C-alpha cells in the first residue's frame, strides 16, 4: 500500500526476528519417543567394554531423573522398525552423553551439540552419559542438573528442514556482517533490537545497506511460507558477495576443544569429556573435508585408551592425514609457576615421548591458552625438547596493563627465543562474523604478517566445534566486507609466521598475568602434598642413581604431572578433585620415600642416613652437627660431627652465626647474621590477617583492596624453650588469634646455621580470611627477587608505575628476597611449599593460608543434595603445619647457602635407614660458579643426569670433577651427551641457564 520503508533501521529488527523464527523451523521432531533402557548409575566410571555386561531397565515415564553428581550410566536406544537414513537423533538429558556403535564413539550430545546425524541402517545405539553438564558458553545461562539428578526427557528422531537450515545460516552470517559494519560506522548499537528509539543507518557502510535491502525480500518469502525460494535468494546473495573478502588479515581457523581435565568436574568426568570431544571432531571431519582439528594434552589419549580404545586408531589415522593435529608439547596444559623445575621439565619429556610413541613425531607447539602467568624458564624448556612455537590467550585477561603484542618473539630469561602468538578472544569461538572481525582487528602485528590464529569450538567443558560453526566458516571464507578465513594447521600457521621472524617485536622474561593472584595460595594442603610428592620422586630417583638401578617407573611421574593441570594445582577446582587428588599425591610422596629407603637398605648393616640431594645437607641434633655429602649413604654414628652450642631463653636465641631477639608477641625484634644486622623497619615475622572476599573469582583471586585493609595480630604469646646449650635449640610462641584460631610459632636454630627456621602449627577457623607473614625491612632496591621453577625472576617493589602496582601478589617458587640494588645485603624467605609472595618498599611478605570459597559444580539451583556438595564450603580450615626460614640474603653467599639451594636442603630431610652400608657419593665436585645450583639427579641406564640451573642472573665458569669410577659429559635436556665423556668438565654458563651433565659409570 505504501511501499517499503527507505529507513533501514526498521528493516534490521524485522530480519533479526525472521532469523529467530526461522531457527524454530529447522528441526522437526517426531513426537513418538524411542524405547530407551538404562543401567544403574555408578560413582565409578566403567569403560564402554563393560556396558554389555550391565543390567538395563526400560524407562517407562519421562521426565526421568537419574544419578548423583558426576555418576555414569549407559543407555540402550532401540531404533528397530524406524528409518534412520538422513535423520538425526535428539537426546534430551541434562547430562552430557556420548553415542557408541559397536564400541566406537560416534559423537557427543551437550548444550552445543543438541542434534547429531544417525548412521544409515542403524538398529540400536549405546549411549554413555554422566550426571554433569556445563555450557554457559552456549546459552549464557547457568547449566546444571536438577536437585533429583540429571533430568532425562527422552530420545527422539528428528528431521532437518535443509532449506530452513541453510537459510538460517545465511541470515546469521549476513546479518552479523551487516550489524557489525553498522556499529562500526554509525552511532547505532544493537541494530536488531526490536523496541525503543532506533538511530538511523544513513552513515552505514554501503555493504551493510545492500545486505539489509536485499534480505528484505527474503523475509517476505519466509512470511509467505516459501522457505525454499527464500533459501535460493539468500544463497544467491552469499554467492554474489563471495570472492571479495578483505585481504589485510586472514584468520586461520583451527578446531579445538579447550578441555579442562578437572575443574567443575572430577578427573573421571574429564576423561569422559575427552572421548566425547574427540568423537565430535572425527564426526565433523567426515562431513566437512576442509575441517582441521587441533588438540593439546596427551593425558586425554591415556583416558581414551582406558575408556574407548577403538577411538585411538581413528585419531592416529587422521593425524597421518594431517586433519587431526596434536599441538601440545606437555602432557597436560600445565601451570608453569607452581611445579618445581624438574617437574615442569618432565611435563615436556613425558608429553613429547607419548606423542612419538603414538604418532611417530613430537609436537612443535606448546599450546596453553588458560594458565595464570608464564614462567621465564619456559622458552628454555621448549627449545630443549624441540618446541618452536607457543600459543596462549590468557594474557588478555590482565587487569591493569594491556599486553602489547599478538605475535612476537618470546625470549626467556636466559635468552632462548620462541615464536609466540596470543589471541585476544578467549577459547570459545563460534565462527560468527563478529568474532571473525575481532580476531583480525586485534591482530596487533598485522603490519608484519597477515594471519591471525582463530581457535574455533566450545571449550572449558570440551565438546569442540559443531556443524553450524563449519557452515558459517564456509560462508565467511571469502565474503565481501569481512576478513578472509580458512581452516588450517597450527604448525603451518607458525611456519609462515616464522618467515617474518626478524620483523616481529621481542618480549623478554616472564609473561606476567595481572589477575588470579590467589592461585599461588588456595588449597594449601594440596600444594603441600604436591611438593611432598616432588620430594618423594626426587628421593626415589636419587636412590636409583646411587646404586645404578636405572630409571624409575613413569606412572608416578605421569600422575604428578597430571596435577600440574592449570585448574588442579592452582586450587581452582571443585572439592572432589582434591578429595581424590590430595590422597593420591600423598601416596606418591610416601611411595617415593619408601622405595628410596628400600633401594639403598640392606638386610643387615649399620644405622645410616641417606642424603638424596645433589647438595650437602647438615643434620643437627642436640649432640652436634653432621654434614652429609651429596647423594650418599653415611653411617649415623660414624659420620664426622662438629660440636657448637646454641643458647636460648624466652626472648632470644643465639648461635655462632645467627642471633635473634623476640618481643612479647613472638615476633623477631632483632636479627643478626654473620655479624650483620638485618635492616628491619619493624618486627620481622609479623602475622597479618585480611578479609578475603574477591570481587569475582573466590578461589582464583586476591584483590588489591584486600591487602590494603589488613591488620596485624597484637596478642601476646606464651613462650616455651627447648635445647638451651645444645647444638639445636628452639623457642615456641603460642598465640590466640581470636576468631581466626590459634597458632604456635616455633623458631629453631641449628648450630653454625645462617638461617632461622620458622614452623607454624596453625589451627585456622575463620572462612574467607587470608593469613600472611610480613617482614618490614629497609631494603629498598628497585626490584625484589622471586624463585622460579628454574632460575629466578626480578619484579619491581617500588611504586610509581601501574604495572608495578599490579604486582602486589606474586608467584614465587618457594622463596623470595628483598635487598639493596647491589643484592649483597638483604632478607630472604625460604619455604617448604608456599608460592604466594609480595614485596613493597622493602616489606617482604608471604601468604600462609587463605580460606577461600571452594569452586562449586554447575547445578540448576543454588543448593543441591547431589553428591558431596556443600554450598558455601571454604578451603583449608583446620590444622596446618607450615615451614619456612628467614635469613640474610647475599648473592655472594656460598652455593649451599643460596635460597634456591636452601629451598631443597632445609626441607628435604635425609632418610633414616635401620640397616644399610655406607655408599660414597658418585656426584662430581663443583668448584666456583656459586650461583649455579644443582637441582636434581635423574637415573639413566649407565649413570645419571645432573641438572643445574643458574639462579641469580650471572655468568661464569663452574669446574666439575668426576668422582672415582665415573666420567662427565655435557648433555641436552633429554639427556643425550653432546661431547665425549671426560674426567673433568669446565661448564661455562650464562644468566639463568639450565645445564645438564651426563654422569656415566666406568
JSON list of C-alpha atoms in Angstrom, two decimals, residues 367-530:
[
{"chain": "A", "resi": 367, "resn": "UNK", "atom": "CA", "xyz": [49.51, -24.77, 23.49]},
{"chain": "A", "resi": 368, "resn": "UNK", "atom": "CA", "xyz": [48.47, -23.39, 26.90]},
{"chain": "A", "resi": 369, "resn": "UNK", "atom": "CA", "xyz": [45.66, -20.88, 26.45]},
{"chain": "A", "resi": 370, "resn": "UNK", "atom": "CA", "xyz": [44.38, -20.80, 30.03]},
{"chain": "A", "resi": 371, "resn": "UNK", "atom": "CA", "xyz": [47.03, -20.54, 32.73]},
{"chain": "A", "resi": 372, "resn": "UNK", "atom": "CA", "xyz": [47.88, -17.87, 35.25]},
{"chain": "A", "resi": 373, "resn": "UNK", "atom": "CA", "xyz": [51.15, -16.45, 34.00]},
{"chain": "A", "resi": 374, "resn": "UNK", "atom": "CA", "xyz": [54.12, -17.96, 32.18]},
{"chain": "A", "resi": 375, "resn": "UNK", "atom": "CA", "xyz": [57.47, -18.52, 33.86]},
{"chain": "A", "resi": 376, "resn": "UNK", "atom": "CA", "xyz": [60.55, -17.08, 32.19]},
{"chain": "A", "resi": 377, "resn": "UNK", "atom": "CA", "xyz": [62.16, -20.53, 32.08]},
{"chain": "A", "resi": 378, "resn": "UNK", "atom": "CA", "xyz": [59.50, -21.91, 29.70]},
{"chain": "A", "resi": 379, "resn": "UNK", "atom": "CA", "xyz": [61.23, -20.94, 26.41]},
{"chain": "A", "resi": 380, "resn": "UNK", "atom": "CA", "xyz": [64.39, -22.75, 27.51]},
{"chain": "A", "resi": 381, "resn": "UNK", "atom": "CA", "xyz": [62.40, -25.91, 28.29]},
{"chain": "A", "resi": 382, "resn": "UNK", "atom": "CA", "xyz": [60.56, -25.64, 24.98]},
{"chain": "A", "resi": 383, "resn": "UNK", "atom": "CA", "xyz": [63.76, -25.36, 22.99]},
{"chain": "A", "resi": 384, "resn": "UNK", "atom": "CA", "xyz": [65.29, -28.25, 24.89]},
{"chain": "A", "resi": 385, "resn": "UNK", "atom": "CA", "xyz": [62.50, -30.54, 23.71]},
{"chain": "A", "resi": 386, "resn": "UNK", "atom": "CA", "xyz": [62.24, -29.32, 20.12]},
{"chain": "A", "resi": 387, "resn": "UNK", "atom": "CA", "xyz": [59.27, -27.00, 20.62]},
{"chain": "A", "resi": 388, "resn": "UNK", "atom": "CA", "xyz": [59.49, -23.90, 18.44]},
{"chain": "A", "resi": 389, "resn": "UNK", "atom": "CA", "xyz": [56.15, -22.20, 18.92]},
{"chain": "A", "resi": 390, "resn": "UNK", "atom": "CA", "xyz": [53.92, -21.07, 21.79]},
{"chain": "A", "resi": 391, "resn": "UNK", "atom": "CA", "xyz": [50.23, -20.13, 21.79]},
{"chain": "A", "resi": 392, "resn": "UNK", "atom": "CA", "xyz": [48.08, -18.61, 24.53]},
{"chain": "A", "resi": 393, "resn": "UNK", "atom": "CA", "xyz": [45.04, -16.39, 25.07]},
{"chain": "A", "resi": 394, "resn": "UNK", "atom": "CA", "xyz": [45.07, -15.74, 28.80]},
{"chain": "A", "resi": 395, "resn": "UNK", "atom": "CA", "xyz": [47.29, -12.69, 28.62]},
{"chain": "A", "resi": 396, "resn": "UNK", "atom": "CA", "xyz": [44.38, -10.54, 27.52]},
{"chain": "A", "resi": 397, "resn": "UNK", "atom": "CA", "xyz": [42.80, -11.09, 30.97]},
{"chain": "A", "resi": 398, "resn": "UNK", "atom": "CA", "xyz": [45.39, -8.83, 32.66]},
{"chain": "A", "resi": 399, "resn": "UNK", "atom": "CA", "xyz": [43.57, -6.23, 34.72]},
{"chain": "A", "resi": 400, "resn": "UNK", "atom": "CA", "xyz": [45.95, -3.27, 34.80]},
{"chain": "A", "resi": 401, "resn": "UNK", "atom": "CA", "xyz": [48.11, -3.07, 31.70]},
{"chain": "A", "resi": 402, "resn": "UNK", "atom": "CA", "xyz": [47.38, -4.38, 28.24]},
{"chain": "A", "resi": 403, "resn": "UNK", "atom": "CA", "xyz": [49.82, -6.82, 26.69]},
{"chain": "A", "resi": 404, "resn": "UNK", "atom": "CA", "xyz": [51.19, -5.02, 23.63]},
{"chain": "A", "resi": 405, "resn": "UNK", "atom": "CA", "xyz": [51.63, -7.86, 21.11]},
{"chain": "A", "resi": 406, "resn": "UNK", "atom": "CA", "xyz": [49.70, -10.59, 19.39]},
{"chain": "A", "resi": 407, "resn": "UNK", "atom": "CA", "xyz": [52.71, -12.03, 17.53]},
{"chain": "A", "resi": 408, "resn": "UNK", "atom": "CA", "xyz": [56.20, -11.73, 18.97]},
{"chain": "A", "resi": 409, "resn": "UNK", "atom": "CA", "xyz": [59.47, -13.40, 19.80]},
{"chain": "A", "resi": 410, "resn": "UNK", "atom": "CA", "xyz": [59.43, -14.50, 23.41]},
{"chain": "A", "resi": 411, "resn": "UNK", "atom": "CA", "xyz": [62.88, -14.58, 24.92]},
{"chain": "A", "resi": 412, "resn": "UNK", "atom": "CA", "xyz": [63.21, -16.42, 28.19]},
{"chain": "A", "resi": 413, "resn": "UNK", "atom": "CA", "xyz": [65.36, -15.03, 30.96]},
{"chain": "A", "resi": 414, "resn": "UNK", "atom": "CA", "xyz": [68.31, -16.99, 29.56]},
{"chain": "A", "resi": 415, "resn": "UNK", "atom": "CA", "xyz": [67.85, -15.51, 26.06]},
{"chain": "A", "resi": 416, "resn": "UNK", "atom": "CA", "xyz": [66.27, -18.59, 24.44]},
{"chain": "A", "resi": 417, "resn": "UNK", "atom": "CA", "xyz": [63.74, -17.43, 21.88]},
{"chain": "A", "resi": 418, "resn": "UNK", "atom": "CA", "xyz": [60.46, -18.98, 20.71]},
{"chain": "A", "resi": 419, "resn": "UNK", "atom": "CA", "xyz": [57.80, -17.59, 18.40]},
{"chain": "A", "resi": 420, "resn": "UNK", "atom": "CA", "xyz": [54.57, -16.76, 20.22]},
{"chain": "A", "resi": 421, "resn": "UNK", "atom": "CA", "xyz": [51.05, -15.84, 19.20]},
{"chain": "A", "resi": 422, "resn": "UNK", "atom": "CA", "xyz": [48.38, -14.50, 21.56]},
{"chain": "A", "resi": 423, "resn": "UNK", "atom": "CA", "xyz": [44.70, -14.39, 20.64]},
{"chain": "A", "resi": 424, "resn": "UNK", "atom": "CA", "xyz": [42.62, -11.77, 22.38]},
{"chain": "A", "resi": 425, "resn": "UNK", "atom": "CA", "xyz": [39.34, -13.64, 22.01]},
{"chain": "A", "resi": 426, "resn": "UNK", "atom": "CA", "xyz": [39.45, -16.34, 24.64]},
{"chain": "A", "resi": 427, "resn": "UNK", "atom": "CA", "xyz": [38.88, -20.00, 23.91]},
{"chain": "A", "resi": 428, "resn": "UNK", "atom": "CA", "xyz": [35.19, -20.23, 22.97]},
{"chain": "A", "resi": 429, "resn": "UNK", "atom": "CA", "xyz": [34.81, -19.11, 19.37]},
{"chain": "A", "resi": 430, "resn": "UNK", "atom": "CA", "xyz": [31.69, -19.92, 17.36]},
{"chain": "A", "resi": 431, "resn": "UNK", "atom": "CA", "xyz": [32.93, -18.71, 13.95]},
{"chain": "A", "resi": 432, "resn": "UNK", "atom": "CA", "xyz": [30.49, -15.83, 13.95]},
{"chain": "A", "resi": 433, "resn": "UNK", "atom": "CA", "xyz": [31.04, -12.72, 11.84]},
{"chain": "A", "resi": 434, "resn": "UNK", "atom": "CA", "xyz": [31.73, -10.58, 14.91]},
{"chain": "A", "resi": 435, "resn": "UNK", "atom": "CA", "xyz": [34.47, -12.93, 16.16]},
{"chain": "A", "resi": 436, "resn": "UNK", "atom": "CA", "xyz": [35.92, -13.09, 12.66]},
{"chain": "A", "resi": 437, "resn": "UNK", "atom": "CA", "xyz": [36.22, -9.32, 12.73]},
{"chain": "A", "resi": 438, "resn": "UNK", "atom": "CA", "xyz": [37.55, -9.38, 16.28]},
{"chain": "A", "resi": 439, "resn": "UNK", "atom": "CA", "xyz": [40.45, -11.75, 15.56]},
{"chain": "A", "resi": 440, "resn": "UNK", "atom": "CA", "xyz": [41.54, -9.63, 12.61]},
{"chain": "A", "resi": 441, "resn": "UNK", "atom": "CA", "xyz": [41.04, -6.26, 14.28]},
{"chain": "A", "resi": 442, "resn": "UNK", "atom": "CA", "xyz": [43.04, -7.30, 17.35]},
{"chain": "A", "resi": 443, "resn": "UNK", "atom": "CA", "xyz": [45.96, -8.76, 15.45]},
{"chain": "A", "resi": 444, "resn": "UNK", "atom": "CA", "xyz": [48.49, -6.17, 16.50]},
{"chain": "A", "resi": 445, "resn": "UNK", "atom": "CA", "xyz": [51.25, -7.34, 14.19]},
{"chain": "A", "resi": 446, "resn": "UNK", "atom": "CA", "xyz": [49.04, -7.35, 11.10]},
{"chain": "A", "resi": 447, "resn": "UNK", "atom": "CA", "xyz": [51.53, -4.98, 9.50]},
{"chain": "A", "resi": 448, "resn": "UNK", "atom": "CA", "xyz": [54.22, -7.65, 9.75]},
{"chain": "A", "resi": 449, "resn": "UNK", "atom": "CA", "xyz": [52.36, -10.85, 8.93]},
{"chain": "A", "resi": 450, "resn": "UNK", "atom": "CA", "xyz": [48.81, -11.00, 7.68]},
{"chain": "A", "resi": 451, "resn": "UNK", "atom": "CA", "xyz": [47.40, -14.03, 9.52]},
{"chain": "A", "resi": 452, "resn": "UNK", "atom": "CA", "xyz": [45.74, -14.41, 12.91]},
{"chain": "A", "resi": 453, "resn": "UNK", "atom": "CA", "xyz": [45.07, -17.74, 14.59]},
{"chain": "A", "resi": 454, "resn": "UNK", "atom": "CA", "xyz": [41.41, -18.31, 15.47]},
{"chain": "A", "resi": 455, "resn": "UNK", "atom": "CA", "xyz": [40.71, -21.42, 17.59]},
{"chain": "A", "resi": 456, "resn": "UNK", "atom": "CA", "xyz": [37.14, -22.45, 16.85]},
{"chain": "A", "resi": 457, "resn": "UNK", "atom": "CA", "xyz": [34.93, -24.53, 19.10]},
{"chain": "A", "resi": 458, "resn": "UNK", "atom": "CA", "xyz": [33.47, -24.77, 22.57]},
{"chain": "A", "resi": 459, "resn": "UNK", "atom": "CA", "xyz": [35.96, -25.15, 25.39]},
{"chain": "A", "resi": 460, "resn": "UNK", "atom": "CA", "xyz": [36.23, -25.44, 29.17]},
{"chain": "A", "resi": 461, "resn": "UNK", "atom": "CA", "xyz": [33.92, -28.47, 29.25]},
{"chain": "A", "resi": 462, "resn": "UNK", "atom": "CA", "xyz": [35.11, -29.60, 25.88]},
{"chain": "A", "resi": 463, "resn": "UNK", "atom": "CA", "xyz": [32.67, -30.53, 23.14]},
{"chain": "A", "resi": 464, "resn": "UNK", "atom": "CA", "xyz": [34.56, -28.71, 20.44]},
{"chain": "A", "resi": 465, "resn": "UNK", "atom": "CA", "xyz": [33.19, -27.33, 17.17]},
{"chain": "A", "resi": 466, "resn": "UNK", "atom": "CA", "xyz": [29.79, -28.16, 15.72]},
{"chain": "A", "resi": 467, "resn": "UNK", "atom": "CA", "xyz": [28.33, -28.29, 12.23]},
{"chain": "A", "resi": 468, "resn": "UNK", "atom": "CA", "xyz": [26.95, -24.77, 12.43]},
{"chain": "A", "resi": 469, "resn": "UNK", "atom": "CA", "xyz": [30.45, -23.40, 13.00]},
{"chain": "A", "resi": 470, "resn": "UNK", "atom": "CA", "xyz": [31.68, -25.24, 9.92]},
{"chain": "A", "resi": 471, "resn": "UNK", "atom": "CA", "xyz": [28.76, -23.92, 7.88]},
{"chain": "A", "resi": 472, "resn": "UNK", "atom": "CA", "xyz": [29.40, -20.35, 8.96]},
{"chain": "A", "resi": 473, "resn": "UNK", "atom": "CA", "xyz": [33.11, -20.74, 8.21]},
{"chain": "A", "resi": 474, "resn": "UNK", "atom": "CA", "xyz": [32.27, -21.78, 4.65]},
{"chain": "A", "resi": 475, "resn": "UNK", "atom": "CA", "xyz": [30.21, -18.65, 4.08]},
{"chain": "A", "resi": 476, "resn": "UNK", "atom": "CA", "xyz": [32.74, -16.37, 5.77]},
{"chain": "A", "resi": 477, "resn": "UNK", "atom": "CA", "xyz": [35.73, -17.83, 3.93]},
{"chain": "A", "resi": 478, "resn": "UNK", "atom": "CA", "xyz": [35.96, -15.02, 1.38]},
{"chain": "A", "resi": 479, "resn": "UNK", "atom": "CA", "xyz": [32.91, -12.83, 1.95]},
{"chain": "A", "resi": 480, "resn": "UNK", "atom": "CA", "xyz": [32.81, -9.17, 0.98]},
{"chain": "A", "resi": 481, "resn": "UNK", "atom": "CA", "xyz": [33.39, -6.77, 3.83]},
{"chain": "A", "resi": 482, "resn": "UNK", "atom": "CA", "xyz": [34.86, -9.38, 6.17]},
{"chain": "A", "resi": 483, "resn": "UNK", "atom": "CA", "xyz": [38.33, -10.74, 6.86]},
{"chain": "A", "resi": 484, "resn": "UNK", "atom": "CA", "xyz": [39.09, -13.89, 4.93]},
{"chain": "A", "resi": 485, "resn": "UNK", "atom": "CA", "xyz": [39.20, -17.10, 6.94]},
{"chain": "A", "resi": 486, "resn": "UNK", "atom": "CA", "xyz": [40.06, -20.71, 6.29]},
{"chain": "A", "resi": 487, "resn": "UNK", "atom": "CA", "xyz": [40.77, -23.89, 8.21]},
{"chain": "A", "resi": 488, "resn": "UNK", "atom": "CA", "xyz": [44.46, -24.59, 8.70]},
{"chain": "A", "resi": 489, "resn": "UNK", "atom": "CA", "xyz": [47.06, -26.36, 10.77]},
{"chain": "A", "resi": 490, "resn": "UNK", "atom": "CA", "xyz": [48.62, -24.62, 13.75]},
{"chain": "A", "resi": 491, "resn": "UNK", "atom": "CA", "xyz": [52.20, -25.61, 12.98]},
{"chain": "A", "resi": 492, "resn": "UNK", "atom": "CA", "xyz": [51.88, -24.36, 9.40]},
{"chain": "A", "resi": 493, "resn": "UNK", "atom": "CA", "xyz": [50.47, -21.05, 10.66]},
{"chain": "A", "resi": 494, "resn": "UNK", "atom": "CA", "xyz": [53.58, -20.62, 12.80]},
{"chain": "A", "resi": 495, "resn": "UNK", "atom": "CA", "xyz": [55.87, -21.72, 9.95]},
{"chain": "A", "resi": 496, "resn": "UNK", "atom": "CA", "xyz": [54.54, -18.87, 7.83]},
{"chain": "A", "resi": 497, "resn": "UNK", "atom": "CA", "xyz": [54.86, -16.50, 10.77]},
{"chain": "A", "resi": 498, "resn": "UNK", "atom": "CA", "xyz": [58.48, -17.61, 11.17]},
{"chain": "A", "resi": 499, "resn": "UNK", "atom": "CA", "xyz": [59.26, -16.25, 7.70]},
{"chain": "A", "resi": 500, "resn": "UNK", "atom": "CA", "xyz": [58.83, -12.78, 9.22]},
{"chain": "A", "resi": 501, "resn": "UNK", "atom": "CA", "xyz": [60.62, -13.58, 12.47]},
{"chain": "A", "resi": 502, "resn": "UNK", "atom": "CA", "xyz": [63.15, -10.76, 12.20]},
{"chain": "A", "resi": 503, "resn": "UNK", "atom": "CA", "xyz": [60.39, -8.17, 11.85]},
{"chain": "A", "resi": 504, "resn": "UNK", "atom": "CA", "xyz": [58.49, -9.24, 14.97]},
{"chain": "A", "resi": 505, "resn": "UNK", "atom": "CA", "xyz": [58.83, -7.48, 18.35]},
{"chain": "A", "resi": 506, "resn": "UNK", "atom": "CA", "xyz": [60.60, -9.08, 21.30]},
{"chain": "A", "resi": 507, "resn": "UNK", "atom": "CA", "xyz": [59.27, -9.71, 24.81]},
{"chain": "A", "resi": 508, "resn": "UNK", "atom": "CA", "xyz": [61.94, -10.71, 27.33]},
{"chain": "A", "resi": 509, "resn": "UNK", "atom": "CA", "xyz": [61.42, -12.53, 30.61]},
{"chain": "A", "resi": 510, "resn": "UNK", "atom": "CA", "xyz": [58.26, -13.90, 32.15]},
{"chain": "A", "resi": 511, "resn": "UNK", "atom": "CA", "xyz": [54.80, -13.21, 30.78]},
{"chain": "A", "resi": 512, "resn": "UNK", "atom": "CA", "xyz": [53.13, -11.94, 33.93]},
{"chain": "A", "resi": 513, "resn": "UNK", "atom": "CA", "xyz": [49.37, -12.17, 34.34]},
{"chain": "A", "resi": 514, "resn": "UNK", "atom": "CA", "xyz": [47.82, -9.34, 36.35]},
{"chain": "A", "resi": 515, "resn": "UNK", "atom": "CA", "xyz": [44.97, -11.50, 37.58]},
{"chain": "A", "resi": 516, "resn": "UNK", "atom": "CA", "xyz": [44.13, -14.66, 39.52]},
{"chain": "A", "resi": 517, "resn": "UNK", "atom": "CA", "xyz": [46.82, -13.99, 42.13]},
{"chain": "A", "resi": 518, "resn": "UNK", "atom": "CA", "xyz": [45.20, -16.17, 44.76]},
{"chain": "A", "resi": 519, "resn": "UNK", "atom": "CA", "xyz": [46.02, -19.40, 42.94]},
{"chain": "A", "resi": 520, "resn": "UNK", "atom": "CA", "xyz": [49.51, -19.32, 44.44]},
{"chain": "A", "resi": 521, "resn": "UNK", "atom": "CA", "xyz": [47.96, -20.00, 47.87]},
{"chain": "A", "resi": 522, "resn": "UNK", "atom": "CA", "xyz": [44.47, -21.51, 47.51]},
{"chain": "A", "resi": 523, "resn": "UNK", "atom": "CA", "xyz": [44.21, -25.04, 48.91]},
{"chain": "A", "resi": 524, "resn": "UNK", "atom": "CA", "xyz": [47.44, -25.03, 50.90]},
{"chain": "A", "resi": 525, "resn": "UNK", "atom": "CA", "xyz": [47.04, -28.71, 51.80]},
{"chain": "A", "resi": 526, "resn": "UNK", "atom": "CA", "xyz": [47.06, -29.56, 48.12]},
{"chain": "A", "resi": 527, "resn": "UNK", "atom": "CA", "xyz": [50.21, -27.56, 47.50]},
{"chain": "A", "resi": 528, "resn": "UNK", "atom": "CA", "xyz": [51.94, -29.20, 50.47]},
{"chain": "A", "resi": 529, "resn": "UNK", "atom": "CA", "xyz": [51.01, -32.66, 49.15]},
{"chain": "A", "resi": 530, "resn": "UNK", "atom": "CA", "xyz": [52.16, -31.69, 45.66]}
]
